[in-house]
Structures are given as C-alpha cells and as structure tokens.
Amino acid sequence: MEMSITVATTVLPHEDARRVVESVQSLFPQWIIENIPEQHEYPSMRKPVRLVGEAESLDLVIEGAAKQRILDTALDAMTLELVGDSTSFSLSRQAAFANKVSFVVEERPIGGVMDVTLTGTDLGLWIEQETWHDGRHYVPRRVGDELSMNSDGDPREWFDKHGRKTMNDINGEED
C-alpha cells in the first residue's frame, strides 16, 4: 500500500536539537531534517521549534511493538484518531532514545513526543494486518472493536472474576 508518513516533533529551548533528532531517527532512520536548531548556552532564548519531515516506513515501530508484545496496544493507539484514510498518534521520544516503542495517548511525558500522521487507502485494514499476531486466533481484534482501549488509554476489561479471559465476554454472549 502506498502511504504517506509525516513525523513531527517540537524542540523546546532547553533541549539539544541533535539529540531530539537522534531519538526520532531511532524509530524513523530515514527521517531527514535540514534545519536543525543550534544548541545555545543555558538559559536559551530560542523559541520552541517544530521539526516536520517525511518518513519512509513504520517498520521499526511495528518491529519494536512486536518485540515488546504490544501489538494490540499499537492497533488501538494508532487507530484512536482514525478518520477515513488518515490517522495520527504520538510516540515517546525518551522511549525511542532507548530503542523502545511507547505510545502516548493522553498525558505528554517528560522527554517530549513525536507526532506521526499516516495517510493511505484502506489504512485501518493495513494497520490491522501490520499489527496481527498469533494471539488473534484466540481473541480476534478489529479497529474500534469492543476490546479496544478507551480514548484516554485505559484498557477495557474482558476477564472473569478469576482473571481468565472469557470468550463469551469477548463475543458478547451469555453463559
């Protein structure tokens, strides 16, 4: 599928712009920014600078989510703002600097975020396919299903009183 991937982040006056770019490039190595703000002595009088560039793929994001076993979280976070063939989501720059994938849903973490915007035909289906894993044989998932996280990032519960998942609860059937 042909897809447009835009990655943006804001460099605050106290931040080292080169390190910010490094953190973004740890997940999007082909993200190129031409005008990186210069580092200033503290206290810096520089205004916040928004860096925006195109990326070629989400491969490292998806691979990282798979390695961390958070593909369902990726499905949910990447589609919370899905409208038609476009979506946006945020990732933690600090986690990226440590080669981890961490989706930011509500509160902005220390270390800043990178905002990712995806646009492409049948984007929801593509995200479902990219985040697929064997566990979906047992607990099928779809964009916006009843198992997706709440809009504030909290999980929805689908376990019985003994902590076991129940297919009846998942499928909405009565015992």
Backbone as a ProteinNet text record, in pm:
[ID]
protein_1_A
[PRIMARY]
MEMSITVATTVLPHEDARRVVESVQSLFPQWIIENIPEQHEYPSMRKPVRLVGEAESLDLVIEGAAKQRILDTALDAMTLELVGDSTSFSLSRQAAFANKVSFVVEERPIGGVMDVTLTGTDLGLWIEQETWHDGRHYVPRRVGDELSMNSDGDPREWFDKHGRKTMNDINGEED
[TERTIARY]
83.9	0	88.9	51.7	123.6	68.6	160.4	119.5	211	153.1	229.6	249.9	375.1	408	477.8	414.6	473.8	505.3	627.5	669.7	709	654.4	682.7	713.9	797.8	829.2	866.3	851.3	885.7	1009.5	1110.2	1232.4	1213.7	1213.8	1197.8	1331.5	1329.6	1454.2	1563.1	1526.4	1625.9	1677.2	1621	1657.9	1770.2	1850.8	1955	1889	1877.9	1805.5	1865.1	1995.3	2058	2017	2006.8	1963	1815.5	1735.6	1593.8	1582.9	1658.8	1657.1	1704.3	1807.4	1856.2	1746.1	1668.1	1563	1456.4	1418.5	1319.9	1377.8	1503.3	1565.3	1590.4	1581.6	1595.1	1475.5	1359.5	1242.2	1217.2	1264.2	1245.7	1381.7	1470.4	1607.8	1618.5	1522.4	1526.9	1464.8	1423.8	1364.4	1475.8	1466.3	1572	1515.9	1587.4	1552.6	1671.3	1643.3	1751.8	1799	1709.7	1745.9	1731.5	1834.4	1833.7	1877.2	1797.4	1834.2	1967.7	2042.8	2171.7	2150.8	2246.9	2244.9	2291.3	2220.6	2255.8	2296.5	2371.1	2405.8	2278.2	2278.4	2164.8	2177.4	2077.1	1940.7	1928.2	1859.7	1843.5	1724.3	1741.6	1633.1	1563.2	1607.2	1546.9	1401.2	1317.8	1176.2	1164	1054.1	1032.5	1030.1	1087.8	1095.7	1027.2	934.8	864.4	940.9	984.1	1053.2	956.3	940.7	846.7	918.8	902	962.8	886.7	917.2	854.4	939.1	873.4	940.6	902.3	985.7	961.1	877.9	890.4	816.5	796.2	707.3	682.4	747.4	836.2	893.3	948.6	1029.5	1090.4	987.1	883.1	775.3	702.5	665	593.4	683.2	809	902.2	922.2	935.7	951.5	828.2	710.2	585.1	573.4	613.9	610	707.1	828.2	929.9	884.5	818	770.3	635	577.4	448.4	335.8	333.8	229.7	158.6	143.3	79.7	-67.3	-138.8	-278.2	-283.2	-189.8	-180.3	-150.8	-61.4	-29.7	-154.3	-230.7	-355.5	-447.3	-466.2	-557.5	-505.2	-380.8	-325.2	-315.4	-279.4	-263.8	-397.9	-506.9	-637.2	-735.5	-692.6	-782.5	-834.2	-751.3	-790.5	-809.4	-835.9	-856.4	-987	-975.9	-1092.9	-1069	-1150.8	-1132.6	-998.4	-917.6	-787.2	-672.6	-696.1	-592.5	-600.8	-484.7	-480.5	-356.2	-359.2	-244.2	-227.9	-104	-75.7	58.9	87.3	212.3	294.8	427.4	523.4	617.3	661.7	754.4	894.2	951.1	1089.1	1187.5	1162.1	1254.1	1260.7	1146.3	1145.1	1217.1	1194.5	1259.4	1410	1457.5	1601.4	1660.6	1578.5	1620.7	1581.7	1548	1507.8	1383.4	1289.7	1161.3	1050	936.4	817.4	720.7	679.8	583.3	483.7	358.1	253.7	207.8	189.4	143.5	-0.8	-91.1	-232.2	-288.8	-256.1	-318.7	-216.2	-148.4	-55.4	78	132.2	261.6	372.8	459.1	563.1	684.3	763.2	892.2	975.1	1046.2	1126.2	1060.5	936.4	869.6	812.6	743.7	678.5	710.5	690.3	690	547.8	494.6	359.4	368.1	297.2	302.1	164.8	163.7	40.1	54.4	-43	-44.5	-163.1	-141.7	-249.1	-230.2	-337.1	-329.4	-462.6	-482.9	-606.5	-620.3	-740.5	-769.2	-672	-644.2	-544.3	-580.2	-705	-745.8	-716.9	-749.2	-721.3	-570.6	-493.9	-348.5	-291.2	-339.7	-291	-327.5	-450.1	-488.7	-392.5	-360.6	-272.1	-129.9	-79.4	57.2	73.8	-31.9	-23.2	-74.9	-102.6	-154	-50.6	-98.4	-13	-95	-29	-96.5	-206.7	-193.3	-295.4	-432.3	-435.6	-564.3	-643.1	-580.8	-657.7	-756.7	-717.2	-797.5	-883.9	-830.9	-905.3	-896	-990.2	-986.7	-1002.2	-931.3	-936	-959.8	-1028.8	-1051.1	-1040	-1018.4	-1014.6	-1146.6	-1139.3	-1258.3	-1348.9	-1300.6	-1386.2	-1408.1	-1490.6	-1526	-1409.6	-1298	-1181.5	-1077.9	-1100	-1000.3	-994.4	-879.9	-862.3	-959.6	-987.9	-1071.4	-994.2	-1063.2	-999	-893.1	-898.3	-796.1	-679.5	-680.8	-571.8	-593.4	-698.5	-724.9	-773.8	-733.4	-778.2	-922.8	-986.7	-1119.2	-1098.5	-1176.5	-1159.7	-1244.1	-1186.6	-1259.9	-1215.6	-1194.7	-1156	-1266.7	-1278.5	-1377.1	-1322.1	-1400	-1358.5	-1234.8	-1195.5	-1075	-955.3	-971.8	-862.3	-841.8	-939.3	-927.6	-1011.5	-959.3	-1039.2	-1152.9	-1264.8	-1379.7	-1422.7	-1435.5	-1478.2	-1622.1	-1704.5	-1841.5	-1843.1	-1757.3	-1750	-1699.1	-1598.8	-1539.4	-1640.2	-1716.2	-1812.3	-1948.4	-1965.7	-2091.9	-2202	-2165.9	-2265.6	-2289.8	-2403.6	-2438.1	-2387.9	-2357.5	-2313.6	-2424.5
-117.4	0	124.4	220.3	347.2	431.7	480.2	553.5	673.4	779.4	897.6	894.7	912.8	913.6	1045.2	1126.2	1252.6	1241.1	1277	1273.4	1415.3	1461.3	1596.6	1592.1	1684.1	1696.3	1840.7	1882	2017.9	2014.6	2093.2	2106.8	2229	2207.1	2316.1	2386.4	2510	2587.6	2517.1	2439.9	2374.9	2242.3	2196.4	2066.7	2077.8	1973.7	1962.2	1907.4	1991	1954.2	1830.4	1816.7	1699.9	1569.1	1573.8	1454.4	1425.3	1530.2	1511.9	1442.7	1490.5	1429.6	1284.3	1256.7	1118.8	1027.8	1078.5	994.2	962.4	1059.6	1034.1	936	956.3	869.3	728	705.3	569	483.3	545.5	473.5	500.4	615.4	654.4	697.6	600.9	635.1	719.4	713.2	788.7	928.7	967.1	1099.6	1202.6	1291.9	1391	1530.4	1604.5	1743.6	1828.6	1928.8	2011.2	2120.5	2184.2	2298.4	2262.5	2197.8	2161.7	2284.7	2324.5	2441.9	2421.4	2528.6	2523.1	2515.6	2453	2445.9	2581	2631.7	2758.4	2734.6	2827	2822.6	2837.9	2776.5	2790.1	2922.7	2999.2	2979.8	3025	2947	2973.5	3066.5	3159	3249.5	3201.4	3085.1	3029.1	2992.4	3015	2976.1	2827	2763.5	2624.2	2616.7	2509.2	2491.2	2360.2	2365.4	2245.6	2188.5	2063.8	1994.6	1895.8	1904.1	1818.6	1758.5	1628.4	1561.1	1435.9	1383.2	1260.6	1140.4	1028.6	902	801.6	702.2	602.1	485.3	447.7	330.8	334.5	246.9	225.4	95.8	40.3	-91.2	-102.6	-6.4	-17.7	-0.2	76.8	91.5	-41.8	-103.5	-231.1	-341.1	-346.5	-447.1	-429.4	-304.4	-278.3	-318.9	-289.1	-327.2	-479.3	-547.6	-694.8	-749.4	-695.3	-741.3	-716.5	-604.2	-570.1	-633.9	-703.3	-771.5	-673.3	-562.2	-460.4	-431.1	-533.9	-511.6	-471.6	-523.8	-480.6	-334.7	-295.5	-154.5	-69.8	-117.4	-44.8	-29.3	-136.8	-130.6	-22.4	-25.2	70.5	213.7	233.5	369.7	430.9	348.9	401.1	431.3	377.3	398.2	479.4	526.6	608.4	729.8	787.9	907.7	879	752.9	715	774.1	850.8	905.8	883.6	797.5	765.8	698.9	759.8	703.3	783	840.3	918.8	897.2	894.4	882	952.3	983.5	1042.9	975.4	963.8	911.2	966.4	952.9	1005.9	894.6	912.4	819.4	897.2	833.2	895.4	903.6	1024.3	1040.4	976	986.9	930.9	779.1	714.6	569.4	534.3	612.6	586.6	595.4	689.5	704.2	577.9	504.2	376.8	258.2	286.3	183.2	106.6	177.2	119.5	196	130.6	193.7	216.7	340.6	374.7	474.1	431	517	613.7	737.7	841.4	871.5	847.1	863.5	992.5	1024.4	1141.6	1240.9	1206.8	1298.1	1301.3	1418.4	1431.9	1402	1305	1264.3	1356.9	1348.2	1416.8	1358.9	1443	1396.7	1421.9	1465.3	1502.8	1387.2	1423.6	1325.8	1353.3	1250.7	1267.6	1235.9	1321.9	1305.2	1246.2	1136.5	1064.2	1073.8	1112.5	1117.9	1023.6	934.8	838.8	868.1	857.5	872.5	767.5	693.1	591.4	521.2	462	390.8	268.2	246.4	132.3	124.9	239.6	248.9	162.9	161.8	80.4	-67	-117.2	-256.8	-282.2	-189.2	-204.6	-212.4	-127.2	-128.8	-261.3	-309.9	-440.3	-548.9	-548.6	-650.9	-636.5	-514.8	-492.3	-528.3	-516.5	-545.9	-685.5	-766.5	-901.2	-986.8	-1074.5	-1171.4	-1296.8	-1406	-1535.3	-1532.5	-1448.1	-1440.1	-1400.8	-1340.7	-1300.6	-1419.5	-1537.6	-1658.3	-1686	-1651.8	-1680.2	-1561.5	-1442.5	-1320.7	-1230	-1246.7	-1164.1	-1016.2	-933	-788.2	-717.8	-603.3	-516.7	-373.1	-283.7	-141	-101.5	-38.2	14.1	-90.6	-214.1	-317.2	-292.8	-379	-362.4	-390.9	-440.4	-468.1	-356.8	-258.2	-152.6	-66.5	-3.7	81.2	198.4	251.5	371.4	489.9	596.5	712.6	775.9	750.8	804.6	708.2	594.9	499.2	387.5	395.6	288.8	164.5	45	-78.5	-109.4	-184.9	-237.2	-376.3	-411.6	-540.6	-646.3	-762.7	-875	-1005.4	-998.6	-1115	-1148.8	-1276.7	-1314.2	-1284.8	-1316.3	-1283.8	-1360.7	-1462.4	-1539.8	-1494.4	-1389.2	-1336.2	-1405.9	-1488.6	-1558.3	-1486	-1481.2	-1421.6	-1517.1	-1461.3	-1543.5	-1509.8	-1611.9	-1591.9	-1540.7	-1582.1	-1532.1	-1382	-1334.2	-1189.1	-1121.1	-1179.4	-1118.1	-1112.1	-1221.2	-1226.8	-1171.1	-1126.2	-1067.4	-1169	-1295.2	-1399.1	-1419.8	-1474.1	-1506	-1645.5	-1672.3	-1805.5	-1906.7
0	0	0	-79.1	-77.5	36.7	118.8	237.3	256.7	307	343.8	495	539.2	682	712.3	796.1	839.7	987.8	1024.6	1164.4	1203.8	1315.9	1363.6	1512.8	1556	1697.8	1725.5	1849.2	1889	1977.1	1938.3	2017.3	2106.5	2235.9	2331.5	2352.9	2402.7	2418.1	2498.8	2598	2683.7	2626.2	2515.3	2460.1	2356.4	2348.5	2248.2	2121.9	2019.7	1898.1	1831.1	1834.7	1770.9	1840.4	1972.6	2046.7	2021.3	2005.6	1972.1	1836	1738.3	1605.1	1613.5	1692	1710.3	1764.4	1860.9	1919.1	1814.6	1733	1627.9	1526.2	1489.5	1389.8	1440.6	1571.1	1621.4	1579.5	1555.1	1505.1	1356.6	1309.2	1169.3	1113.6	1085.5	1047.6	921.1	834.3	710.2	724.1	845.1	870.3	862.6	766.4	743.1	769.9	851.1	880.7	836.8	757.5	702.9	798.6	866.9	952.5	1099.5	1153.4	1295	1373.8	1472.2	1552.2	1623.3	1632.9	1701.7	1852.1	1918.4	2064	2119.8	2217.2	2280.5	2425.3	2478.8	2620.8	2703.1	2819.7	2910.7	2984.1	3005.2	2957	2811.5	2734.4	2591.7	2569.2	2480.8	2443.3	2316.2	2265.3	2144.2	2171.3	2076	2085	2052.2	2094.1	2052.1	1898.8	1845.8	1701.3	1665	1570.9	1523.8	1404.6	1417.4	1309.4	1245.1	1114.3	1042.2	922.3	902.7	788.5	751.9	636.9	588.6	628.9	651.9	681.5	574.1	556.6	452.9	500.5	628.8	675.8	826.5	869.9	1012.9	1060.2	980.7	1010.1	1151.3	1196	1329.5	1440.3	1415.3	1514.6	1529.7	1417	1421.3	1478.3	1435.7	1489.4	1639.3	1683.9	1826.7	1904.9	1852	1919.1	1927.6	1822	1823.6	1927.6	1930.8	2026	2169.8	2192	2327	2358	2261.1	2276	2305.3	2230.2	2248.4	2116.1	2032	1902.1	1914.9	2015.3	2034.6	2078.7	2163.8	2202.4	2079.8	1994.3	1870.8	1784.8	1767.1	1689.5	1745.6	1876.7	1939.7	1931.5	1970.3	1974.6	1835.2	1737.3	1601.7	1534.8	1588.3	1524.8	1609.6	1726.4	1808.3	1731.8	1646.3	1572.1	1422.5	1389.8	1250.6	1198.7	1092.1	1023.9	875.1	816.6	675.9	653.6	570.5	537.1	597.5	716.3	782.6	933.6	998.3	1143.5	1196	1323.8	1391.6	1526.7	1570.3	1703.1	1747.4	1875.9	1930.4	1993.2	1985.2	2043.9	2135.1	2240.9	2334.9	2274.2	2275.4	2227.3	2323.1	2452.2	2551.6	2538.1	2519.6	2499.6	2369.8	2264.9	2136.1	2149.7	2230.5	2250.4	2311.9	2387.3	2448.3	2359.6	2232	2135.6	2179	2239.6	2279.4	2210.1	2197.6	2141.5	2256.2	2273.3	2377.4	2319	2311.5	2258.2	2366.4	2328.1	2419.9	2382.8	2477.6	2446	2502.7	2625.4	2684.2	2735.6	2842	2906.5	2833.8	2809.3	2742.6	2842.5	2809.6	2904.3	2901.8	3006.5	3009.4	2895.6	2826.3	2714	2580	2579	2455.6	2375.9	2269.6	2184.3	2038.4	1958.6	1813.9	1768.8	1685.2	1634.3	1494.4	1474.3	1347.7	1282.4	1155.4	1078.2	959.8	945.3	835.7	745.2	616.6	519.8	412.1	381.5	276.8	261	146.2	115.6	204.5	258.1	346.8	464	524	630.8	751.6	793	907.9	886.3	769.2	736.1	735.5	679.7	676.1	818	907.7	1046.5	1113.5	1090.5	1146	1099.5	971.5	916.5	969.1	979.3	1026.7	1173.9	1252.3	1395.6	1430	1328.9	1351.7	1423.9	1510.5	1579.9	1607.3	1641.4	1659.6	1765.1	1865.8	1970.3	1917.1	1800.8	1742.4	1689.1	1683.9	1652.2	1765.8	1888.7	2007	2047.6	2030.5	2061.9	1939.1	1847.6	1725.4	1759.1	1686.6	1707.7	1575.1	1581.3	1466.4	1513.2	1421.2	1452.4	1517.8	1634.8	1702.8	1763.5	1781.1	1839.2	1988.6	2048.9	2190.1	2283.9	2232.4	2315.7	2310	2223.9	2209.2	2334.9	2353.5	2471.5	2466.7	2582.3	2589.3	2531.2	2499.9	2437.5	2526.9	2658.3	2748.4	2767.1	2694.4	2701.3	2801.4	2884	2980.1	2907.4	2955.2	2890.6	2926	2839.4	2871.2	2928.4	3027.8	3094	3024.6	3002.6	2946.5	3010.2	3144.4	3221.2	3320.3	3356.2	3456.9	3596.7	3700.8	3837.5	3882.5	3806.1	3838.3	3755.3	3678.4	3598.4	3465.3	3424.6	3296.1	3191.9	3068.5	2962.8	2929.8	2897.6	2862.3	2720.6	2638.4	2500.2	2497.7	2595.3	2599.4	2618.1	2710.8	2731.7	2606.6	2544.1	2425.1	2311.7	2293.1	2182.9	2219.8	2346.2	2389.3	2410.6	2438.6	2458.1	2606.8	2638.5	2777.8	2810.9	2941.2	2984.4	2971.9
[MASK]
+++++++++++++++++++++++++++++++++++++++++++++++++++++++++++++++++++++++++++++++++++++++++++++++++++++++++++++++++++++++++++++++++++++++++++++++++++++++++++++++++++++++++++++++

